[in-house]
Short mmCIF file of C-alpha atoms and ligand atoms in Angstrom, two decimals:
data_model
loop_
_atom_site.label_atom_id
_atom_site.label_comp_id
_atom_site.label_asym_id
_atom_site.label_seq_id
_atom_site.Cartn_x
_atom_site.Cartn_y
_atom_site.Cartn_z
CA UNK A 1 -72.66 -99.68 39.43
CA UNK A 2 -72.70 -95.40 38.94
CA UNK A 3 -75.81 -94.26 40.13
CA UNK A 4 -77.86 -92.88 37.14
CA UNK A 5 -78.02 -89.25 36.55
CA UNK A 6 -81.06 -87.67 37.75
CA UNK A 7 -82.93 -85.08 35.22
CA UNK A 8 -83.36 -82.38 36.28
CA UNK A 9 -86.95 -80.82 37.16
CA UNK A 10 -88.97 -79.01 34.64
CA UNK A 11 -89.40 -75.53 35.67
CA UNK A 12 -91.87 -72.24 34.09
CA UNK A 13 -91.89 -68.83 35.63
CA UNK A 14 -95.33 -66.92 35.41
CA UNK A 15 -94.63 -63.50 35.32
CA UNK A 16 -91.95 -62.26 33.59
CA UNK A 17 -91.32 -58.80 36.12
CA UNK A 18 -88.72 -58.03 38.60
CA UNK A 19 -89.04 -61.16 40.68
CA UNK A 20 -89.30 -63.38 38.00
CA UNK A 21 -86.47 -62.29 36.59
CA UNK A 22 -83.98 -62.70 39.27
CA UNK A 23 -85.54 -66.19 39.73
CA UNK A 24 -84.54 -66.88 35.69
CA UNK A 25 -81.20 -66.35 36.52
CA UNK A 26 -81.18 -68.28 39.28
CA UNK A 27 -82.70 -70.71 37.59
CA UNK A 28 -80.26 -71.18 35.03
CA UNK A 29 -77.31 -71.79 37.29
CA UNK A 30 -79.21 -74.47 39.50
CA UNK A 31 -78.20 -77.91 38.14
CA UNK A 32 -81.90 -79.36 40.03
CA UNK A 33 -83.90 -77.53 37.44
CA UNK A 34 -84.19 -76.69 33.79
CA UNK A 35 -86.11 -73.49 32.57
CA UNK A 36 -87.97 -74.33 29.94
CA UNK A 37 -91.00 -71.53 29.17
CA UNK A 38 -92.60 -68.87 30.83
CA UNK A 39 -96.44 -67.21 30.66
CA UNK A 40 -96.04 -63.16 30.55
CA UNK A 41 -98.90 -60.88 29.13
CA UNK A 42 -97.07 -58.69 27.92
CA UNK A 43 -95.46 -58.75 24.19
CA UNK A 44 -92.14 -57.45 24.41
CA UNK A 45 -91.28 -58.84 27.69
CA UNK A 46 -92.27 -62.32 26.38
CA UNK A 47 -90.29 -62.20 23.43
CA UNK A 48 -87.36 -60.68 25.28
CA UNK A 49 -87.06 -64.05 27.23
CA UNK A 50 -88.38 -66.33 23.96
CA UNK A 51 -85.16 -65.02 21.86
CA UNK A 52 -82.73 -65.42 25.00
CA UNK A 53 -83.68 -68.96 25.94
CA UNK A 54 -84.62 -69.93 22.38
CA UNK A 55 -87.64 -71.53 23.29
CA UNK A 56 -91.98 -71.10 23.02
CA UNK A 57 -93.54 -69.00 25.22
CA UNK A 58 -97.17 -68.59 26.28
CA UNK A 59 -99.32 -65.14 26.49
CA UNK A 60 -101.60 -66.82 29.28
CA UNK A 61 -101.23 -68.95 32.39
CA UNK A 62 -103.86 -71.22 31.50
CA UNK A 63 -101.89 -72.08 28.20
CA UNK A 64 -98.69 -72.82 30.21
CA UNK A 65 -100.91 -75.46 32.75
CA UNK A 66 -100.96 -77.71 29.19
CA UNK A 67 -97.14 -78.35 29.24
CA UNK A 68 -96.33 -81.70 30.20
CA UNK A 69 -92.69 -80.91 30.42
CA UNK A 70 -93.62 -78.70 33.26
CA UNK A 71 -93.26 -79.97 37.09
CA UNK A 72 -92.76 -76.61 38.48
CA UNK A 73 -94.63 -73.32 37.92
CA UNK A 74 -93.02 -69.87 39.64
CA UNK A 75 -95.56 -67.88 40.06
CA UNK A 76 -94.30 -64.11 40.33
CA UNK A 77 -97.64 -62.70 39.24
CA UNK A 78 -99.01 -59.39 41.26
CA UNK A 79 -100.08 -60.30 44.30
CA UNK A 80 -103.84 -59.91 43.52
CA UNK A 81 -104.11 -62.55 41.20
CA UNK A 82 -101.46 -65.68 43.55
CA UNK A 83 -104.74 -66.98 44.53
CA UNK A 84 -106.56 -67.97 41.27
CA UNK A 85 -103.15 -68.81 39.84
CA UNK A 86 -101.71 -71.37 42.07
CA UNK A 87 -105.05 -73.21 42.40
CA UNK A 88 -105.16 -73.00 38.50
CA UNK A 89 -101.44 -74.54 39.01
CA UNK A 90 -102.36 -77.30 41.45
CA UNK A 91 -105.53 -78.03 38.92
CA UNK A 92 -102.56 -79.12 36.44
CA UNK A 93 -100.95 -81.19 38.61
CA UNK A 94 -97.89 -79.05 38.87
CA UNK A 95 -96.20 -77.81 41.84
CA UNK A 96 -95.98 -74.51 42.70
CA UNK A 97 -93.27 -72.09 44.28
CA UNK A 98 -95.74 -68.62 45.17
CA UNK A 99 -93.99 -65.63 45.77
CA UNK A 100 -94.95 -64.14 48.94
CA UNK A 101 -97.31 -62.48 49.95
CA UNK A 102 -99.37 -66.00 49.69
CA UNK A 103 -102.07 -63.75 49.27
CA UNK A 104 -104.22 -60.86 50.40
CA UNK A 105 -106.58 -62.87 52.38
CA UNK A 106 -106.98 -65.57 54.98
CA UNK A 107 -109.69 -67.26 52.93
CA UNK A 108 -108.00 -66.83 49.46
CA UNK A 109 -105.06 -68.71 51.79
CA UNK A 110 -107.58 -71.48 52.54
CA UNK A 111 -108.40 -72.14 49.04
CA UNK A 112 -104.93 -72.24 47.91
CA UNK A 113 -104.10 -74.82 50.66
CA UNK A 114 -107.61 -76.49 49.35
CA UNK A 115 -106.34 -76.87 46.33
CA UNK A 116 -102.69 -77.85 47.03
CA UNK A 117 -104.15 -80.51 49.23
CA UNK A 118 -106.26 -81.96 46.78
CA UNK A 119 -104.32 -82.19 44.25
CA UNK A 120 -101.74 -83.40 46.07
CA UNK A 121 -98.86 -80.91 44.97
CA UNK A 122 -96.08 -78.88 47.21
CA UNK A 123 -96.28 -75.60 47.41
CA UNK A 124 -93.29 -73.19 48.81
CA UNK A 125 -93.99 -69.69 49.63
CA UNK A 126 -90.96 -67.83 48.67
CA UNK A 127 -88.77 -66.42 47.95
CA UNK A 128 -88.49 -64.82 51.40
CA UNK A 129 -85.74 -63.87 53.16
CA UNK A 130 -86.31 -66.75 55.42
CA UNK A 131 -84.80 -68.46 52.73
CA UNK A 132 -81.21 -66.57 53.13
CA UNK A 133 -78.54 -68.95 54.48
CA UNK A 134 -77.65 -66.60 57.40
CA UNK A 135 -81.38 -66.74 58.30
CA UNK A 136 -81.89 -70.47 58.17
CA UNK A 137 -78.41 -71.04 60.15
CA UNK A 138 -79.50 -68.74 62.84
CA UNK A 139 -82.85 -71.00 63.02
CA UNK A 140 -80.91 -74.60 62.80
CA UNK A 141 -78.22 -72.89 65.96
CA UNK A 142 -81.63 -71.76 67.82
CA UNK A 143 -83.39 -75.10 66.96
CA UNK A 144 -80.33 -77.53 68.10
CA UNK A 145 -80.11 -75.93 71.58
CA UNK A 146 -76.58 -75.37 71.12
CA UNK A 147 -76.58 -71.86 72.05
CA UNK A 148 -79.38 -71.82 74.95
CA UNK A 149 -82.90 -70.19 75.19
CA UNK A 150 -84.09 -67.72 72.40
CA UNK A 151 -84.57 -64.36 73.79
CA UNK A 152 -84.88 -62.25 71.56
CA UNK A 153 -84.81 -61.56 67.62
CA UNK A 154 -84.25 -57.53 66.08
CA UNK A 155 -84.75 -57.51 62.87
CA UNK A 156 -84.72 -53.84 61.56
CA UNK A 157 -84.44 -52.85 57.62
CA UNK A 158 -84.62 -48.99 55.89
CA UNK A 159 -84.97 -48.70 52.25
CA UNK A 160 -85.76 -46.87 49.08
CA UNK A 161 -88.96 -49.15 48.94
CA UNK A 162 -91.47 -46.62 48.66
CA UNK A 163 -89.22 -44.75 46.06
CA UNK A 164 -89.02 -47.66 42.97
CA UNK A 165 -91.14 -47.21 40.02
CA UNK A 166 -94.19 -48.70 41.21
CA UNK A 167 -97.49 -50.25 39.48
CA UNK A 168 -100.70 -48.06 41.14
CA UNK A 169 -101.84 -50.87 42.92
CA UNK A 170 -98.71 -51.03 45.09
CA UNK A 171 -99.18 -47.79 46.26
CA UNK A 172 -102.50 -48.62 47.44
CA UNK A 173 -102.75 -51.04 50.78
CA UNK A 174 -106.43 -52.18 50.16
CA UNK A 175 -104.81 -53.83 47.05
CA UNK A 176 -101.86 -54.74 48.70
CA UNK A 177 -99.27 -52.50 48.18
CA UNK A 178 -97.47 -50.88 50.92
CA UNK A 179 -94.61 -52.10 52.67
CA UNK A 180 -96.58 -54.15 54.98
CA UNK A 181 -97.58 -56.82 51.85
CA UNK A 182 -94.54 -56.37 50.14
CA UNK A 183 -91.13 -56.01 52.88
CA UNK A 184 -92.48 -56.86 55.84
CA UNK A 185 -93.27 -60.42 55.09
CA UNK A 186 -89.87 -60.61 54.58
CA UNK A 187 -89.21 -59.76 58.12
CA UNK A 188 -92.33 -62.21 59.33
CA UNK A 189 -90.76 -65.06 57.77
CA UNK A 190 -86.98 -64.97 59.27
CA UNK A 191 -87.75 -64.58 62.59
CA UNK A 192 -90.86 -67.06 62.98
CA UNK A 193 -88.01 -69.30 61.18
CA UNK A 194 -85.49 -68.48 64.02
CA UNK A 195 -88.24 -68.05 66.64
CA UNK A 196 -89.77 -71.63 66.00
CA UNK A 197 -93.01 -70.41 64.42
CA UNK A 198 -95.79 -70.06 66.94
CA UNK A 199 -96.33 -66.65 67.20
CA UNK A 200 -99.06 -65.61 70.04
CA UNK A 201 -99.52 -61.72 69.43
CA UNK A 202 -98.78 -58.43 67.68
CA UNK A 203 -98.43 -54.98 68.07
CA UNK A 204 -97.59 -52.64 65.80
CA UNK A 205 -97.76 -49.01 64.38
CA UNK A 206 -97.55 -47.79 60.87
CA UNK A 207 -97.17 -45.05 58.89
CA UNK A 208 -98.22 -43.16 55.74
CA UNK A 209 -95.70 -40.00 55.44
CA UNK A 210 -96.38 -39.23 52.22
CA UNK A 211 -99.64 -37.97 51.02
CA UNK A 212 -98.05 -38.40 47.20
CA UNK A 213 -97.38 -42.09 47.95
CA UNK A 214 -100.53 -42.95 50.09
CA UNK A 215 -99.72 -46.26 51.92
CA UNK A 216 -97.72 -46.93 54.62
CA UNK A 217 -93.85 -46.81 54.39
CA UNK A 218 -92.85 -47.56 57.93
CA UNK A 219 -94.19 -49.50 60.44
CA UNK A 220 -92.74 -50.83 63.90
CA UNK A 221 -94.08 -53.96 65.70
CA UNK A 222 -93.61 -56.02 68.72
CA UNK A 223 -94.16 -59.99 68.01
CA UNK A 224 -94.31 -62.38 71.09
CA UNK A 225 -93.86 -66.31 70.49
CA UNK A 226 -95.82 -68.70 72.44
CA UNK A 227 -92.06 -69.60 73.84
CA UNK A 228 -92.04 -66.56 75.47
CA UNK A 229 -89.60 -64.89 73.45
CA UNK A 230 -89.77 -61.68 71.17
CA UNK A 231 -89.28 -60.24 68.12
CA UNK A 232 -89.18 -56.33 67.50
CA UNK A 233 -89.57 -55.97 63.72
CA UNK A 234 -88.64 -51.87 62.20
CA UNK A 235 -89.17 -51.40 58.57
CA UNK A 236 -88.80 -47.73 56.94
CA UNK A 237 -88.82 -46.88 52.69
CA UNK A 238 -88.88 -43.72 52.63
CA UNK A 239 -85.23 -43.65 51.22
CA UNK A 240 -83.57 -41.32 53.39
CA UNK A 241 -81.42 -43.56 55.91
CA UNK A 242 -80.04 -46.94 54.17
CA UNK A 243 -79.57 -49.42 56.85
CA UNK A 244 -77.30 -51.09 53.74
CA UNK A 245 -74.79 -48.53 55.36
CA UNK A 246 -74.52 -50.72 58.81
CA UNK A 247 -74.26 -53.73 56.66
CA UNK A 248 -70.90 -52.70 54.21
CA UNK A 249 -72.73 -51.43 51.48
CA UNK A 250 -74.01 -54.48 50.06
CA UNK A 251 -77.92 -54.79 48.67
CA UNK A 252 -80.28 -57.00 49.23
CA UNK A 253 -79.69 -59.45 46.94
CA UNK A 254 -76.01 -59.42 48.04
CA UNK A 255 -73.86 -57.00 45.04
CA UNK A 256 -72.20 -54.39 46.08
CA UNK A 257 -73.33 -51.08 45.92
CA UNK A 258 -72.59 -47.19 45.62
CA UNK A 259 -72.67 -45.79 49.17
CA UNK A 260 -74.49 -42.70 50.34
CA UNK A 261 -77.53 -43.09 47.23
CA UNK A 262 -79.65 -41.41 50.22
CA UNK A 263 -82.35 -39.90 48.37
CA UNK A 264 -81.85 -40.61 45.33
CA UNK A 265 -84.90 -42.99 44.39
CA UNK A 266 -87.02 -40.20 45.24
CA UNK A 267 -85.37 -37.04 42.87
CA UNK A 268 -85.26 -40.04 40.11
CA UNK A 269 -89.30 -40.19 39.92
CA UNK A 270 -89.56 -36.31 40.21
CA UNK A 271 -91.99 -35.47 37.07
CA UNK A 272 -92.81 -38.93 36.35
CA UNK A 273 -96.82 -39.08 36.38
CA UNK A 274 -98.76 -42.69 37.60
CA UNK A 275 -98.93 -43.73 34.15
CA UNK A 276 -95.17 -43.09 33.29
CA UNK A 277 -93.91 -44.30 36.87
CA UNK A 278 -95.50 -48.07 35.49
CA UNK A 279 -93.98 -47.76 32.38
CA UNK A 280 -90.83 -47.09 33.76
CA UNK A 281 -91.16 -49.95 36.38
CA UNK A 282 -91.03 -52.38 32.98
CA UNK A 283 -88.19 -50.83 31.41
CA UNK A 284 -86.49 -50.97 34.90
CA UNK A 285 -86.99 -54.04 35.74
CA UNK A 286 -89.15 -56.73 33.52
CA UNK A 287 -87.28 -59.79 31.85
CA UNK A 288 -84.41 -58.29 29.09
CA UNK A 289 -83.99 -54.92 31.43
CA UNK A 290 -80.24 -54.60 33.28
CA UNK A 291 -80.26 -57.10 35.93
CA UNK A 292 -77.69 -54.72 37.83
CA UNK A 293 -74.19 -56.11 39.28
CA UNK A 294 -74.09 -60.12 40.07
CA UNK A 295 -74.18 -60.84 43.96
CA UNK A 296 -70.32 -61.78 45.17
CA UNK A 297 -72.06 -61.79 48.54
CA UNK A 298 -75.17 -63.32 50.62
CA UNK A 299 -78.58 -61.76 50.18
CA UNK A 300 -80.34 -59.81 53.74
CA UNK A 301 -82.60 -57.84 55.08
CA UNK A 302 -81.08 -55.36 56.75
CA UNK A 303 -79.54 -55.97 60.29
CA UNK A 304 -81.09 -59.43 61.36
CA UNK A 305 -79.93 -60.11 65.36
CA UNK A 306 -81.30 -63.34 67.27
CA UNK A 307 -80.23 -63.09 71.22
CA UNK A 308 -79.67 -66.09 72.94
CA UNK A 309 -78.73 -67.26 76.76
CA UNK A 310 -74.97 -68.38 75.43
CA UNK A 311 -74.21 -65.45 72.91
CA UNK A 312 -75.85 -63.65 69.98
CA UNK A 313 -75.95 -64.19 66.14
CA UNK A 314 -75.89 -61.40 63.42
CA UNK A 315 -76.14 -61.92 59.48
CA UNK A 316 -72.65 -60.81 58.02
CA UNK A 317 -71.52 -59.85 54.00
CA UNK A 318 -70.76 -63.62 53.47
CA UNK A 319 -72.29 -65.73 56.25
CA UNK A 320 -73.00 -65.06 60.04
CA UNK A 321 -71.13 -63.69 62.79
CA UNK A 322 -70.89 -65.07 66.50
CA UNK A 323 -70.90 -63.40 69.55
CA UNK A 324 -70.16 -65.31 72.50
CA UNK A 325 -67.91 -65.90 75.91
CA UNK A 326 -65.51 -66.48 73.51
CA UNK A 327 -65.44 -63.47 71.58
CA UNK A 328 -66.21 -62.69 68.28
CA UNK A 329 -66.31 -65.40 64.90
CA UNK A 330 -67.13 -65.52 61.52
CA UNK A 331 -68.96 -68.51 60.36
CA UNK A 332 -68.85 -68.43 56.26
CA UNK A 333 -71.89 -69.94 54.69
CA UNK A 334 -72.35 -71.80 51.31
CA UNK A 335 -72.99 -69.17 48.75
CA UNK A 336 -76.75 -68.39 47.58
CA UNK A 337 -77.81 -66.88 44.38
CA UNK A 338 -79.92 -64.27 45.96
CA UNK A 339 -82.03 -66.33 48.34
CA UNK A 340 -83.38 -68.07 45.38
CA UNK A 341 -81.05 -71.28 44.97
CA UNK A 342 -82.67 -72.24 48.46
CA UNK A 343 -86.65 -72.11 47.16
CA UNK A 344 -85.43 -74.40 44.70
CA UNK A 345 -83.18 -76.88 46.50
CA UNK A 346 -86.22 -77.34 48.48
CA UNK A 347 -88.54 -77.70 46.08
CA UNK A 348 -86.48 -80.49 44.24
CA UNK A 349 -85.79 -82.00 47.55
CA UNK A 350 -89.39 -82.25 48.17
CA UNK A 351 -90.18 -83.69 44.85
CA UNK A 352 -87.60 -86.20 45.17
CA UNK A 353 -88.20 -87.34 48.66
CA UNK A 354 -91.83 -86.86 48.86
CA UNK A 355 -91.62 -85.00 52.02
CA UNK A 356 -93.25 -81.77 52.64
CA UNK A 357 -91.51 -78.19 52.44
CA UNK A 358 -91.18 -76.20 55.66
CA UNK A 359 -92.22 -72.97 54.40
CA UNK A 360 -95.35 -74.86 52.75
CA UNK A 361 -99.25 -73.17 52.14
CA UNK A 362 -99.98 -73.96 56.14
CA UNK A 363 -96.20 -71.81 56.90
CA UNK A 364 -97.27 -68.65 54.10
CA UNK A 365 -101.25 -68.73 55.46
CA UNK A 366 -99.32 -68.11 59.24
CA UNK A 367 -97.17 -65.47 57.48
CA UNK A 368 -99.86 -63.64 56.13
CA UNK A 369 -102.41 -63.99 59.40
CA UNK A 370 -99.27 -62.09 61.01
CA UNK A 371 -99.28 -59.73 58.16
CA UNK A 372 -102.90 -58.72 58.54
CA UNK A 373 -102.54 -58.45 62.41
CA UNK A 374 -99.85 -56.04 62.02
CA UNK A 375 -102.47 -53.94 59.89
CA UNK A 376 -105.00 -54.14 62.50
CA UNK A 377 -103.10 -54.09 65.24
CA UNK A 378 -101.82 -50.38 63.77
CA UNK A 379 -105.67 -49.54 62.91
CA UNK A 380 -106.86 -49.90 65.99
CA UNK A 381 -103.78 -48.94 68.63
CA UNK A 382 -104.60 -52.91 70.27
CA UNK A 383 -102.27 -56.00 70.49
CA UNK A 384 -103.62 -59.00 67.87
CA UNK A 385 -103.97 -62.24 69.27
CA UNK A 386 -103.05 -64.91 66.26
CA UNK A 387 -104.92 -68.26 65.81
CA UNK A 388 -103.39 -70.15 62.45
CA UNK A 389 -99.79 -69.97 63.79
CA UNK A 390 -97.64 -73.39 62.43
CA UNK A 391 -94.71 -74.66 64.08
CA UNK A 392 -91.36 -74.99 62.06
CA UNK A 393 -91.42 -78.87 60.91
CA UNK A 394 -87.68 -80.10 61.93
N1 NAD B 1 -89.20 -62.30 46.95
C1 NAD B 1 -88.80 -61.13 46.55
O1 NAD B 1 -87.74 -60.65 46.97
C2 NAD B 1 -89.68 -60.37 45.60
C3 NAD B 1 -89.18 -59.30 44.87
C4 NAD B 1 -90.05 -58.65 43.99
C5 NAD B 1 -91.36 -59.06 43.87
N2 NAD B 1 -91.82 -60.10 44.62
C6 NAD B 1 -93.21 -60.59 44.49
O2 NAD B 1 -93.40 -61.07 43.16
C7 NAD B 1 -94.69 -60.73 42.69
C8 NAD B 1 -94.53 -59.90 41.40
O3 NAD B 1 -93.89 -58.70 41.74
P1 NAD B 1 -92.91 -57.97 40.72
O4 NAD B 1 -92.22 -56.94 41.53
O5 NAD B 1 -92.10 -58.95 39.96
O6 NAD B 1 -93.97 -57.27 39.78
P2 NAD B 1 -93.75 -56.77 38.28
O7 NAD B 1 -94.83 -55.82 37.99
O8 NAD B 1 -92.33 -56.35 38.10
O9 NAD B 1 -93.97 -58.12 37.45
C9 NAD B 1 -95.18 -58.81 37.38
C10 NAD B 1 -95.26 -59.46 36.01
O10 NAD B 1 -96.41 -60.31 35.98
C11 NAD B 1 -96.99 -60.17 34.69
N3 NAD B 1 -98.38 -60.63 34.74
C12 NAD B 1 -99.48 -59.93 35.06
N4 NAD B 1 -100.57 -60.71 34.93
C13 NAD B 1 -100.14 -61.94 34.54
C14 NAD B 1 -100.78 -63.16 34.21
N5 NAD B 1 -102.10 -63.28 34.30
N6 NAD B 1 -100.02 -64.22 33.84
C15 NAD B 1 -98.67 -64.11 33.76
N7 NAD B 1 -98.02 -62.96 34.03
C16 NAD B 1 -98.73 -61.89 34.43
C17 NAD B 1 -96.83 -58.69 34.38
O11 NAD B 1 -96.99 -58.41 33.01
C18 NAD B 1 -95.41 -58.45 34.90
O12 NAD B 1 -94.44 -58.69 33.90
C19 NAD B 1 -95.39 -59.95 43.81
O13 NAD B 1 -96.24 -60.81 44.52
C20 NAD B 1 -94.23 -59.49 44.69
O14 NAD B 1 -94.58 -59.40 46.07
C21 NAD B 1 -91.00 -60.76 45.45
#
């Protein structure tokens, strides 16, 4: 007898800004999932996405937890306000995918796992780039043994971060902007993938180079596991070198793009005041602005290298290259729609099977404890020693 087509999953985005408007596209080309609404405060942006998908929209999150149709709430909201929206969420009875950072706090962490837990929902932190196929590959090679003891992972990324039109609030760490909350999370969540998970300390430095742009752009850290191994994490947005050059000129998300843009983010906002830098953030980037080319390749983060005892792994334009007694390989990997198609392949899987996500509210709350340590570490010139750290479920 044919098996009998599954429907497919019931999904809402909340927040209707750059990230979730990446996620609507990828959205739309995932057969596991159907779009159906979204919750976005403001007007224009709503009804942007309302005419496009021909469908009711709501002005409030606590309007969209209502929906019966939903079984999947995105939650793309500034990261301020992740807490008391995913345990709204998990209230409903909905699961949640919770863009990273989980949130701002260790105890704002607790109570979203609280909630989760009692309400018996998954929750995914992402997306991350721990979701990138090149990233999880080089964590399944590490994981099977096949290529000997981890060593070491480098994972080093310089941007125009700083330089985007930017709310206020990211520009100001004790709210949680900064590249700290915002990119190096990012670079948390590979290499605890790769590394296994248990992290035992930090180190790091970081800096605030521009008095105009007071929070820190760059910061350097030193991550040991409980393995033994390391991880040396380098982040820099202050848009003058593009580490995109050592990695063919392809962005993040995987397009191609112009080469040599070096400074240009910067002599864009010249004369732009706070209050026209937001408004151009929305006309840059909220649902209906240009999404920019489609990715032909994978999505990174900037030069991601894992060392092992029988050879060494880097993340290439369209998969991952090997580096061993043998020589030199590429290993293509199944394309990804920006890192995104992943979150939601393992969302569905977990709703189908029943089994809990690996990057689940236990995996972000680790994520975040490293994030914080970083801060402090850098504060006060000491190495962090971690206590929440999760192992990678197989
Ligand atoms: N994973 C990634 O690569 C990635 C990329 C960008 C942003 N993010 C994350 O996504 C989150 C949002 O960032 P962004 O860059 O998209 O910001 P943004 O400012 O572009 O978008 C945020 C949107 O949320 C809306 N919003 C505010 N309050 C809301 C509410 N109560 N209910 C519903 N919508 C509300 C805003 O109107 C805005 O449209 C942040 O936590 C950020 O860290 C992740």
């Amino acid at each position: 007898m044919p098996a009998t087509p599954v429907a497919p999953l019931g999904l809402a985005i909340a927040g209707l800004g750059l990230a979730g408007s990446v996620m609507a596209r990828a959205a739309i080309a995932h057969p596991g999932v159907e779009l159906i609404t979204a919750a976005e405060p403001d007007h224009d942006t709503r009804n942007a996405f309302a005419r496009d998908r021909n469908v009711p929209t709501y002005a409030s999150l606590v309007e969209l937890c209502d929906d019966q149709r939903i079984d999947i709430v995105y939650i793309a909201t500034p990261h301020q306000f992740h807490a008391r929206h995913a345990e709204l969420i998990a209230e409903s009875g909905k699961h949640i995918i919770l863009e990273k950072p989980m949130a701002l706090t260790l105890a704002e962490c607790d109570a979203i796992i609280s909630a989760v837990e009692r309400h018996n929902v998954h929750l995914i932190v992402g997306h991350t780039h721990g979701f990138d196929p090149a990233a999880r590959t080089m964590a399944r090679i590490v994981a099977s043994g096949e290529m000997g003891a981890l060593g070491m992972i480098a994972a080093w990324n310089y941007t125009n971060f700083l330089y985007r039109p930017r709310r206020p609030e990211e520009l100001d760490t004790a709210q949680g902007g900064g590249i700290l909350f915002n990119q190096v999370p990012h670079q948390i969540d590979m290499v605890r993938l790769i590394g296994g998970g248990r992290l035992r300390s930090v180190r790091a430095q970081a800096t605030v180079l521009d008095p105009l742009r007071p929070t820190e752009g760059s910061a350097v850290a030193f991550l040991e596991f409980e393995s033994g191994a390391a991880a040396s994490l380098t982040y820099s947005g202050y848009d003058y070198f593009d580490s995109d050059e050592l990695h063919f000129w392809i962005s993040e998300r995987g397009a191609s793009k112009p080469p040599n843009q070096h400074g240009a983010a910067r002599r864009a906002l010249a004369g732009y005041d706070q209050a026209a830098e937001a408004g151009l953030r929305i006309a840059r980037y909220a649902y209906g602005a240009d999404p920019g080319p489609a990715p032909t390749h994978q999505p990174h983060f900037g030069l991601l290298v894992a060392t092992c005892a029988k050879g060494e792994m880097r993340a290439s334009a369209d998969g991952l290259f090997i580096y061993d007694s043998n020589g030199k390989r590429e290993m293509p990997l199944p394309k990804s729609f920006a890192g995104r198609s992943e979150v939601l392949d393992d969302m569905v899987a977990a709703i189908r099977t029943g089994k809990r996500p690996r990057q689940d509210a236990r995996w972000g709350k680790a994520n975040v404890e490293v994030m914080l340590a970083l801060l402090q570490s850098a504060r006060e010139r000491r190495e962090i020693l971690l206590q929440h750290q999760v192992a990678l479920e197989p």
